[in-house]
Amino acid sequence: MARLGELEEIELKIEKIVSGGDGFARFEGIPFFVPRGVPGDHLRVRLFERKGDYARAEIVEILTPSKDRREPPCRHFDRCGGCDLQHIEDARQVEWKAAATIETLRRLGRLELRPSQVQIVSGDAWGYRMRTQLHTTPALHDEGVERDDRETAPLVGYFGRGSHDLVPVEACPVLVPELEREVVTLGRRLPVDAPRRIDLALGDHDALSVSPVVGDLPHGEIEATVGDFRYAFDSRCFFQGHRQLLPQLVEHVVGEERGEEAIDLYCGVGLFSLPLAERYSAVTAVESDRLAMRYAQKNARRSTKRNIQLEAKSVETWIDSLPSGVDRVVVDPPRDGLTAKIRLGLVDRPADRLTYVSCNAATLARDLGVLLTAYDIQSVALFDLFPQTGHMEIVAQFKRK
Ligand SMILES: C[S@@+](CC[C@H](N)C(=O)[O-])C[C@H]1O[C@@H](n2cnc3c(N)ncnc32)[C@H](O)[C@@H]1O
């Protein structure tokens, strides 16, 4: 069998996509991860990273392309690090990402799901994103040489694939068209000394929020309507980005149940807290980011219900207050998932129903190792909130054992 250290260029056949979007192949038993490999591709690849028992490799030549390969629709895809999967047909991306997510939950989380327990939800694969994070770099110019604003304007774009080199963009077709228009014209509206990182978010009626404050670009609060609720937020806070799927995500997370007490951990600006308050007599919502909490307070105040108790602290600080046997807990942590203290709290004092919203199958799978000691899985819904990337949003519903 070949030793990884001796390999340079080899030929591979890609078998599948793994969570995150890389192609996966085996060479003499060794797992290889190949960015932008498509199941069915026959490739010549070059190793660029060797680990103990696996390797990462880049494509040198496509010897025989998969029948599911396509010409990437965006002209920047080759260099831009924003998207991973534009070279795969849209429907295939969803199918393969779902399979990769289920496989990660099975392999790392020992979760065996019946097909009837899994739901896949997809929507617009293009023109869907309402938020983006851009980078800038000053335009190169020679002193004393007259230029028009196109030449002196800072360059605006995304980091390149696997690098921090700026790839200036003249199009970004995953953004909703109103936001894409803002992005491609942004450079011309920025001062020469523009901030290196700029966040943009779009709300109702095309209202734009840009941060940090730069020139006379609109900054600060905007509003988005999701289902029956209105949420104030700005480009500095977390807010889900898929315009079309957002109402379905909220409906699915909140569900049909009603009850006395619900807890919304990592509540952000209150996306789930407000609809939970329609179905439960009392809702406690916990968030550590001060700005998000300020908006959560505003959003809760404006809703017709007065039954949301907001806790401006970390979930780690709050978790000792979790009573045993509440009707419902919703957790929606960042990519790192739950910390050990939270996992133990949820297991020591289980809720009747637990909903875990995750954007990272690997950390969800790790957390399942503890959670499944106290809960049974009911269902898993996979929302394709990030088409053209390797990511999937997972909503796992549990019931107390
Ligand atoms: C994935 S977002 C979810 C927000 C909200 N549920 C939504 O869907 O809009 C995670 C949120 O958790 C907050 N957060 C991160 N770590 C936290 C912690 N240790 N305690 C409390 N909140 C935390 C972040 O500020 C962010 O608002």
Coordinates of C-alpha atoms and ligand atoms in Angstrom, one line a residue:
M1 CA 0.0 0.0 0.0
A2 CA 1.3 3.5 -0.9
R3 CA 2.6 5.7 1.9
L4 CA 1.1 9.2 2.0
G5 CA 4.5 10.8 2.2
E6 CA 5.6 9.3 -1.1
L7 CA 2.7 10.4 -3.1
E8 CA 2.7 13.5 -5.3
E9 CA 0.3 13.3 -8.2
I10 CA -2.2 10.5 -8.6
E11 CA -5.4 9.6 -10.4
L12 CA -8.6 9.4 -8.5
K13 CA -12.3 8.8 -9.1
I14 CA -14.6 10.9 -6.9
E15 CA -17.2 8.9 -5.0
K16 CA -19.2 11.5 -3.1
I17 CA -19.4 14.9 -1.5
V18 CA -18.6 15.3 2.2
S19 CA -20.0 17.9 4.6
G20 CA -18.5 21.2 3.6
G21 CA -18.6 20.4 -0.1
D22 CA -15.3 18.7 -0.9
G23 CA -15.2 15.7 -3.2
F24 CA -14.2 12.4 -1.5
A25 CA -12.1 9.5 -3.0
R26 CA -10.0 6.6 -1.8
F27 CA -6.6 5.8 -3.2
E28 CA -5.3 2.4 -2.0
G29 CA -7.5 2.8 1.1
I30 CA -6.4 6.3 1.9
P31 CA -9.2 8.9 2.1
F32 CA -8.6 12.0 -0.1
F33 CA -10.6 15.2 0.1
V34 CA -10.6 17.2 -3.2
P35 CA -12.2 20.7 -3.3
R36 CA -14.4 21.0 -6.4
G37 CA -14.3 17.3 -7.1
V38 CA -17.7 16.0 -8.4
P39 CA -18.9 12.4 -7.8
G40 CA -18.2 10.6 -11.0
D41 CA -15.1 12.7 -11.9
H42 CA -12.0 10.9 -13.0
L43 CA -9.2 13.3 -12.0
R44 CA -5.5 13.8 -11.8
V45 CA -4.8 15.5 -8.5
R46 CA -1.8 16.9 -6.6
L47 CA -1.5 16.6 -2.8
F48 CA -1.3 19.8 -0.9
E49 CA -1.9 18.6 2.6
R50 CA -1.0 15.3 4.2
K51 CA -2.3 14.3 7.6
G52 CA -1.8 11.0 9.5
D53 CA -4.5 9.0 7.8
Y54 CA -5.9 11.2 5.1
A55 CA -4.9 13.8 2.5
R56 CA -6.2 16.9 0.7
A57 CA -5.5 17.3 -3.0
E58 CA -6.2 19.8 -5.7
I59 CA -7.3 19.1 -9.2
V60 CA -4.6 19.2 -11.8
E61 CA -6.6 17.8 -14.7
I62 CA -10.1 16.6 -15.2
L63 CA -9.5 13.4 -17.1
T64 CA -13.2 12.4 -17.5
P65 CA -15.8 14.9 -16.1
S66 CA -18.8 13.7 -14.1
K67 CA -22.0 13.9 -16.0
D68 CA -23.2 16.2 -13.2
R69 CA -20.5 18.8 -13.8
R70 CA -21.5 22.1 -15.3
E71 CA -19.9 25.4 -16.4
P72 CA -20.1 27.5 -13.2
P73 CA -22.6 30.3 -13.8
C74 CA -20.6 33.0 -12.0
R75 CA -17.5 34.3 -13.8
H76 CA -15.7 34.7 -10.4
F77 CA -16.2 31.1 -9.2
D78 CA -12.7 30.0 -10.3
R79 CA -10.9 32.3 -7.9
C80 CA -13.6 33.5 -5.4
G81 CA -13.8 31.7 -2.0
G82 CA -17.5 32.6 -1.5
C83 CA -19.0 29.6 -3.2
D84 CA -18.0 25.9 -3.3
L85 CA -20.4 24.1 -5.5
Q86 CA -21.4 26.2 -8.6
H87 CA -19.8 23.5 -10.8
I88 CA -22.5 21.0 -9.8
E89 CA -26.2 21.1 -11.0
D90 CA -28.4 22.8 -8.4
A91 CA -30.6 19.8 -7.7
R92 CA -27.6 17.4 -7.3
Q93 CA -26.0 19.8 -4.8
V94 CA -29.0 19.5 -2.5
E95 CA -29.2 15.7 -2.9
W96 CA -25.5 15.2 -2.2
K97 CA -25.2 17.7 0.6
A98 CA -28.2 16.1 2.3
A99 CA -26.5 12.6 2.0
A100 CA -23.2 14.1 3.3
T101 CA -25.0 15.6 6.4
I102 CA -26.9 12.4 7.2
E103 CA -23.6 10.4 6.8
T104 CA -21.8 12.8 9.2
L105 CA -24.6 12.5 11.8
R106 CA -24.4 8.7 11.4
R107 CA -20.6 8.3 11.5
L108 CA -19.7 10.9 14.2
G109 CA -23.1 11.0 16.1
R110 CA -24.1 7.4 15.8
L111 CA -27.5 8.6 14.7
E112 CA -29.4 6.1 12.5
L113 CA -32.2 8.0 10.7
R114 CA -35.1 6.3 9.0
P115 CA -35.9 7.9 5.6
S116 CA -39.3 8.8 7.0
Q117 CA -37.6 10.9 9.7
V118 CA -35.7 13.1 7.2
Q119 CA -37.1 16.1 5.3
I120 CA -35.2 18.1 2.8
V121 CA -36.2 21.7 2.1
S122 CA -34.8 23.7 -0.8
G123 CA -35.8 26.9 -2.5
D124 CA -34.2 29.5 -4.8
A125 CA -30.6 28.4 -5.6
W126 CA -29.7 31.9 -6.9
G127 CA -30.5 35.4 -5.9
Y128 CA -31.4 34.3 -2.4
R129 CA -29.0 36.0 0.1
M130 CA -29.9 39.1 2.0
R131 CA -26.6 39.5 3.8
T132 CA -23.0 39.5 2.8
Q133 CA -19.5 40.3 4.2
L134 CA -17.1 42.0 1.8
H135 CA -13.4 42.9 1.9
T136 CA -11.7 45.9 0.3
T137 CA -8.3 46.9 -0.8
P138 CA -7.1 50.3 -1.9
A139 CA -6.8 50.7 -5.6
L140 CA -3.2 51.1 -6.8
H141 CA -2.6 54.5 -8.3
D142 CA 0.4 56.6 -9.2
E143 CA 0.7 60.0 -7.5
G144 CA 0.1 62.9 -9.9
V145 CA -1.7 60.8 -12.6
E146 CA -5.2 61.8 -13.2
R147 CA -7.7 59.0 -12.9
D148 CA -11.5 58.6 -13.1
D149 CA -13.2 57.3 -10.0
R150 CA -13.3 53.7 -11.3
E151 CA -9.5 53.6 -11.1
T152 CA -9.1 55.3 -7.7
A153 CA -12.0 53.6 -6.0
P154 CA -11.1 50.8 -3.5
L155 CA -11.5 47.3 -4.9
V156 CA -14.4 45.4 -3.3
G157 CA -14.9 41.6 -3.3
Y158 CA -14.4 38.4 -1.4
F159 CA -11.3 36.5 -0.2
G160 CA -10.0 34.0 -2.7
R161 CA -10.3 30.2 -2.3
G162 CA -8.1 29.2 0.6
S163 CA -6.4 32.6 0.8
H164 CA -6.9 36.1 2.1
D165 CA -6.2 37.6 -1.3
L166 CA -8.9 39.9 -2.5
V167 CA -10.9 38.8 -5.5
P168 CA -12.8 41.9 -6.7
V169 CA -16.3 41.1 -7.9
E170 CA -18.4 42.6 -10.7
A171 CA -21.3 40.2 -10.0
C172 CA -22.5 38.0 -7.1
P173 CA -25.5 36.1 -8.4
V174 CA -26.2 34.3 -5.1
L175 CA -27.3 37.7 -3.6
V176 CA -30.8 39.0 -4.0
P177 CA -30.6 41.3 -7.0
E178 CA -31.2 44.5 -5.0
L179 CA -28.1 43.6 -2.8
E180 CA -26.0 42.5 -5.8
R181 CA -26.6 45.9 -7.3
E182 CA -25.3 47.6 -4.1
V183 CA -22.2 45.3 -4.0
V184 CA -21.1 45.8 -7.5
T185 CA -21.3 49.6 -7.3
L186 CA -20.0 49.9 -3.7
G187 CA -16.3 50.5 -4.6
R188 CA -17.3 53.8 -6.4
R189 CA -19.1 55.0 -3.3
L190 CA -16.3 54.2 -0.8
P191 CA -13.6 56.7 0.3
V192 CA -10.0 55.8 -0.6
D193 CA -9.3 54.8 3.0
A194 CA -12.4 52.5 3.2
P195 CA -12.5 49.9 6.0
R196 CA -11.0 46.6 5.1
R197 CA -14.2 44.6 6.0
I198 CA -17.7 45.8 5.3
D199 CA -21.0 44.0 6.3
L200 CA -24.1 44.6 4.3
A201 CA -27.7 43.5 5.0
L202 CA -30.9 44.2 3.2
G203 CA -34.3 44.5 4.8
D204 CA -37.9 45.2 3.7
H205 CA -38.4 47.7 0.9
D206 CA -34.7 47.3 -0.1
A207 CA -33.5 49.2 3.0
L208 CA -29.7 48.7 3.3
S209 CA -27.6 48.6 6.4
V210 CA -23.8 48.9 6.0
S211 CA -21.3 48.6 8.8
P212 CA -19.0 50.1 9.9
V213 CA -20.0 53.7 9.3
V214 CA -18.5 54.7 6.0
G215 CA -19.1 57.9 4.1
D216 CA -22.8 58.6 3.7
L217 CA -23.8 54.9 3.2
P218 CA -26.9 53.9 5.2
H219 CA -25.9 52.5 8.6
G220 CA -27.9 51.1 11.4
E221 CA -31.4 49.7 11.8
I222 CA -33.4 48.0 9.2
E223 CA -36.4 45.8 9.4
A224 CA -37.4 42.4 7.9
T225 CA -40.8 40.8 7.9
V226 CA -40.8 37.0 8.4
G227 CA -44.2 35.4 8.5
D228 CA -46.4 37.5 10.8
F229 CA -43.5 39.1 12.6
R230 CA -41.3 42.2 12.0
Y231 CA -37.7 42.2 13.2
A232 CA -35.4 45.1 13.6
F233 CA -31.7 44.4 13.3
D234 CA -28.7 45.7 11.5
S235 CA -25.7 44.5 9.5
R236 CA -23.7 43.9 12.7
C237 CA -26.0 41.2 14.1
F238 CA -26.6 37.7 13.1
F239 CA -29.7 37.3 10.9
Q240 CA -30.5 34.3 8.6
G241 CA -29.9 35.1 5.0
H242 CA -32.1 33.0 2.7
R243 CA -35.0 35.3 1.8
Q244 CA -37.4 32.7 0.5
L245 CA -36.8 29.9 3.0
L246 CA -36.7 32.0 6.1
P247 CA -40.5 31.8 6.9
Q248 CA -40.4 28.0 6.4
L249 CA -37.4 27.7 8.7
V250 CA -39.1 29.6 11.4
E251 CA -42.4 27.7 11.0
H252 CA -40.6 24.4 11.1
V253 CA -38.4 25.3 14.2
V254 CA -41.3 26.6 16.2
G255 CA -43.7 23.9 15.1
E256 CA -47.4 23.3 16.0
E257 CA -47.1 22.4 19.7
R258 CA -48.3 24.7 22.4
G259 CA -47.5 24.7 26.1
E260 CA -46.6 26.7 29.3
E261 CA -42.9 27.3 29.1
A262 CA -40.4 27.6 26.2
I263 CA -36.7 28.6 26.3
D264 CA -35.0 30.1 23.3
L265 CA -31.2 29.8 23.8
Y266 CA -28.9 31.8 21.5
C267 CA -31.9 33.9 20.5
G268 CA -30.2 36.5 18.4
V269 CA -32.7 39.4 17.7
G270 CA -35.6 37.1 18.6
L271 CA -36.3 35.3 15.3
F272 CA -37.8 32.3 17.1
S273 CA -38.7 34.0 20.4
L274 CA -41.6 36.0 18.9
P275 CA -43.5 33.1 17.3
L276 CA -42.8 30.9 20.3
A277 CA -44.5 33.6 22.4
E278 CA -47.7 33.0 20.4
R279 CA -47.7 29.3 21.4
Y280 CA -46.3 29.2 24.9
S281 CA -47.5 31.1 28.0
A282 CA -43.9 32.2 29.0
V283 CA -40.8 32.4 26.9
T284 CA -37.3 32.9 28.2
A285 CA -34.8 34.0 25.6
V286 CA -31.0 34.2 26.2
E287 CA -28.4 36.0 24.1
S288 CA -24.9 37.3 25.0
D289 CA -24.3 39.8 22.2
R290 CA -25.4 43.2 23.5
L291 CA -26.4 44.7 20.2
A292 CA -28.5 41.6 19.2
M293 CA -30.1 41.7 22.7
R294 CA -31.0 45.4 22.3
Y295 CA -32.8 44.5 19.1
A296 CA -34.4 41.5 20.7
Q297 CA -35.8 43.8 23.4
K298 CA -37.1 46.2 20.8
N299 CA -38.7 43.3 18.8
A300 CA -40.3 41.8 21.9
R301 CA -41.6 45.1 23.0
R302 CA -43.3 45.7 19.7
S303 CA -44.9 42.3 19.5
T304 CA -48.4 42.1 20.8
K305 CA -47.4 39.6 23.5
R306 CA -45.8 40.6 26.8
N307 CA -44.6 37.1 27.8
I308 CA -41.0 37.1 26.7
Q309 CA -38.4 37.3 29.4
L310 CA -35.0 38.4 27.9
E311 CA -31.7 37.4 29.6
A312 CA -28.7 39.4 28.4
K313 CA -26.0 36.9 29.3
S314 CA -24.2 33.9 28.0
V315 CA -26.0 30.6 27.9
E316 CA -23.2 29.2 30.0
T317 CA -24.0 31.7 32.8
W318 CA -27.8 31.2 32.4
I319 CA -28.0 27.4 32.1
D320 CA -28.0 26.7 35.9
S321 CA -31.4 28.4 35.9
L322 CA -32.9 25.9 33.5
P323 CA -35.7 24.0 35.4
S324 CA -36.3 20.4 34.7
G325 CA -39.2 19.4 32.5
V326 CA -40.0 22.6 30.7
D327 CA -42.2 22.1 27.7
R328 CA -39.7 23.2 25.1
V329 CA -36.1 24.3 24.6
V330 CA -34.8 25.6 21.3
V331 CA -31.0 25.9 20.9
D332 CA -29.4 27.6 17.9
P333 CA -25.7 27.9 18.7
P334 CA -22.9 29.2 16.5
R335 CA -20.8 26.8 14.4
D336 CA -18.9 25.5 17.4
G337 CA -22.1 24.0 18.8
L338 CA -22.8 23.6 22.4
T339 CA -20.2 23.7 25.2
A340 CA -19.9 20.8 27.6
K341 CA -21.8 22.7 30.3
I342 CA -24.8 23.3 28.1
R343 CA -24.9 19.7 26.9
L344 CA -24.9 18.5 30.5
G345 CA -27.5 21.0 31.6
L346 CA -29.9 19.9 28.8
V347 CA -29.4 16.2 29.8
D348 CA -29.6 16.7 33.6
R349 CA -32.8 18.7 33.4
P350 CA -34.3 17.6 30.1
A351 CA -37.2 19.5 28.4
D352 CA -40.2 17.6 27.1
R353 CA -39.1 18.7 23.6
L354 CA -35.8 20.0 22.4
T355 CA -35.1 21.6 19.0
Y356 CA -31.5 21.9 17.9
V357 CA -30.8 24.3 15.0
S358 CA -27.3 23.8 13.6
C359 CA -25.2 25.1 10.7
N360 CA -22.5 22.5 11.3
A361 CA -23.2 18.8 11.1
A362 CA -19.9 17.8 12.8
T363 CA -20.5 19.8 16.0
L364 CA -24.2 18.7 16.1
A365 CA -23.0 15.1 15.7
R366 CA -20.6 15.5 18.6
D367 CA -23.3 17.0 20.8
L368 CA -25.7 14.2 19.9
G369 CA -23.3 11.8 21.7
V370 CA -24.5 13.4 25.0
L371 CA -28.0 14.6 24.1
L372 CA -29.1 11.1 22.9
T373 CA -28.7 9.8 26.5
A374 CA -31.7 11.8 27.6
Y375 CA -33.6 12.4 24.3
D376 CA -34.9 10.4 21.4
I377 CA -34.7 11.9 17.9
Q378 CA -38.0 12.6 16.3
S379 CA -37.0 14.1 12.9
V380 CA -34.3 16.0 11.1
A381 CA -35.0 18.7 8.5
L382 CA -32.3 19.8 6.2
F383 CA -32.8 23.3 4.9
D384 CA -30.6 24.4 2.0
L385 CA -30.1 27.9 3.2
F386 CA -26.7 28.2 1.5
P387 CA -27.0 27.0 -2.1
Q388 CA -23.8 27.0 -4.1
T389 CA -21.8 26.4 -0.8
G390 CA -21.1 23.1 1.0
H391 CA -23.3 24.1 4.0
M392 CA -26.7 23.0 5.1
E393 CA -28.9 24.1 8.0
I394 CA -30.1 21.2 10.2
V395 CA -33.1 21.3 12.4
A396 CA -33.2 18.3 14.7
Q397 CA -36.3 17.7 16.8
F398 CA -36.0 15.6 20.0
K399 CA -38.4 14.2 22.6
R400 CA -37.5 13.4 26.2
K401 CA -36.9 9.6 26.7
Ligands
LIG1 C1 -26.6 31.1 14.9 S1 -27.0 32.5 15.7 C2 -28.7 32.3 16.0 C3 -29.6 33.5 16.3 C4 -31.1 33.3 16.3 N1 -31.6 32.1 16.8 C5 -31.5 33.5 14.8 O1 -31.9 32.4 14.2 O2 -31.6 34.6 14.3 C6 -26.3 32.3 17.3 C7 -26.5 33.5 18.3 O3 -25.9 33.0 19.5 C8 -25.2 34.2 20.1 N2 -24.2 33.5 21.0 C9 -23.0 33.0 20.7 N3 -22.5 32.4 21.7 C10 -23.3 32.6 22.8 C11 -23.3 32.2 24.2 N4 -22.3 31.6 24.7 N5 -24.3 32.6 25.0 C12 -25.4 33.3 24.4 N6 -25.5 33.7 23.1 C13 -24.4 33.3 22.3 C14 -24.7 35.0 19.0 O4 -24.5 36.3 19.3 C15 -25.8 34.8 17.9 O5 -26.7 35.8 18.0

